[in-house]
mmCIF file of C-alpha atoms in Angstrom:
data_model
loop_
_atom_site.group_PDB
_atom_site.id
_atom_site.type_symbol
_atom_site.label_atom_id
_atom_site.label_comp_id
_atom_site.label_asym_id
_atom_site.label_seq_id
_atom_site.Cartn_x
_atom_site.Cartn_y
_atom_site.Cartn_z
ATOM 1 C CA ARG M 126 0.000 0.000 0.000
ATOM 2 C CA THR M 127 2.874 2.334 0.733
ATOM 3 C CA ALA M 128 4.396 1.758 -2.704
ATOM 4 C CA VAL M 129 1.071 2.429 -4.435
ATOM 5 C CA GLY M 130 0.517 5.548 -2.344
ATOM 6 C CA CYS M 131 3.981 6.890 -3.142
ATOM 7 C CA LEU M 132 3.488 6.287 -6.848
ATOM 8 C CA LEU M 133 0.052 7.932 -6.801
ATOM 9 C CA GLU M 134 1.449 10.992 -5.031
ATOM 10 C CA LEU M 135 4.206 11.273 -7.620
ATOM 11 C CA ALA M 136 1.927 10.651 -10.611
ATOM 12 C CA PHE M 137 -0.620 13.246 -9.535
ATOM 13 C CA ARG M 138 2.070 15.845 -8.816
ATOM 14 C CA VAL M 139 3.616 15.318 -12.258
ATOM 15 C CA ALA M 140 0.190 15.414 -13.930
ATOM 16 C CA ALA M 141 -0.653 18.639 -12.088
ATOM 17 C CA GLY M 142 2.629 20.228 -13.153
ATOM 18 C CA GLU M 143 3.885 20.594 -9.578
ATOM 19 C CA VAL M 144 7.036 18.696 -10.518
ATOM 20 C CA LYS M 145 8.560 18.220 -13.965
ATOM 21 C CA ASN M 146 9.148 14.477 -13.681
ATOM 22 C CA GLY M 147 9.847 11.806 -11.118
ATOM 23 C CA PHE M 148 11.088 8.332 -10.431
ATOM 24 C CA ALA M 149 9.416 5.997 -7.960
ATOM 25 C CA VAL M 150 11.949 3.755 -6.256
ATOM 26 C CA ILE M 151 9.596 0.838 -5.687
ATOM 27 C CA ARG M 152 9.488 -2.703 -6.983
ATOM 28 C CA PRO M 153 8.713 -2.991 -10.700
ATOM 29 C CA PRO M 154 5.105 -2.353 -11.743
ATOM 30 C CA GLY M 155 3.119 -5.088 -10.103
ATOM 31 C CA HIS M 156 6.310 -7.163 -9.974
ATOM 32 C CA HIS M 157 4.350 -10.433 -9.767
ATOM 33 C CA ALA M 158 0.748 -9.211 -9.540
ATOM 34 C CA GLU M 159 -1.606 -10.128 -12.331
ATOM 35 C CA GLU M 160 -4.462 -7.879 -13.452
ATOM 36 C CA SER M 161 -6.844 -9.326 -10.904
ATOM 37 C CA THR M 162 -4.680 -11.702 -8.852
ATOM 38 C CA ALA M 163 -2.020 -11.091 -6.243
ATOM 39 C CA MET M 164 1.101 -13.257 -6.522
ATOM 40 C CA GLY M 165 4.023 -13.587 -4.143
ATOM 41 C CA PHE M 166 4.181 -10.455 -2.027
ATOM 42 C CA CYS M 167 2.724 -8.269 -4.788
ATOM 43 C CA PHE M 168 -0.853 -7.405 -3.981
ATOM 44 C CA PHE M 169 -1.255 -4.381 -6.250
ATOM 45 C CA ASN M 170 -0.117 -3.518 -9.764
ATOM 46 C CA SER M 171 1.039 -0.001 -8.852
ATOM 47 C CA VAL M 172 1.365 1.345 -12.384
ATOM 48 C CA ALA M 173 -2.035 0.028 -13.469
ATOM 49 C CA ILE M 174 -3.652 1.640 -10.430
ATOM 50 C CA ALA M 175 -1.910 4.969 -11.045
ATOM 51 C CA ALA M 176 -2.841 4.963 -14.743
ATOM 52 C CA LYS M 177 -6.488 4.147 -14.020
ATOM 53 C CA LEU M 178 -6.825 6.841 -11.349
ATOM 54 C CA LEU M 179 -5.203 9.469 -13.589
ATOM 55 C CA GLN M 180 -7.720 8.559 -16.282
ATOM 56 C CA GLN M 181 -10.660 8.703 -13.881
ATOM 57 C CA LYS M 182 -9.728 11.750 -11.799
ATOM 58 C CA LEU M 183 -7.894 13.957 -14.311
ATOM 59 C CA SER M 184 -9.369 12.738 -17.597
ATOM 60 C CA VAL M 185 -5.940 11.637 -18.796
ATOM 61 C CA GLY M 186 -6.261 9.782 -22.088
ATOM 62 C CA ARG M 187 -3.521 7.379 -22.961
ATOM 63 C CA VAL M 188 -0.778 6.362 -20.559
ATOM 64 C CA LEU M 189 2.603 5.117 -21.707
#
């Protein structure tokens, strides 16, 4: 949860223009997590969550 929260904070600050860019020092996106299944110690796919929330909250279109 901490990793997801850190990534969300960074993503929203970049999207809002508060910071120019950023780098989240967390395990790779989802590391082992599948779209709807946790695996190993990976319960959340951090990048997928961040992308979805940016689309929902800030009407961001495509995410690379």
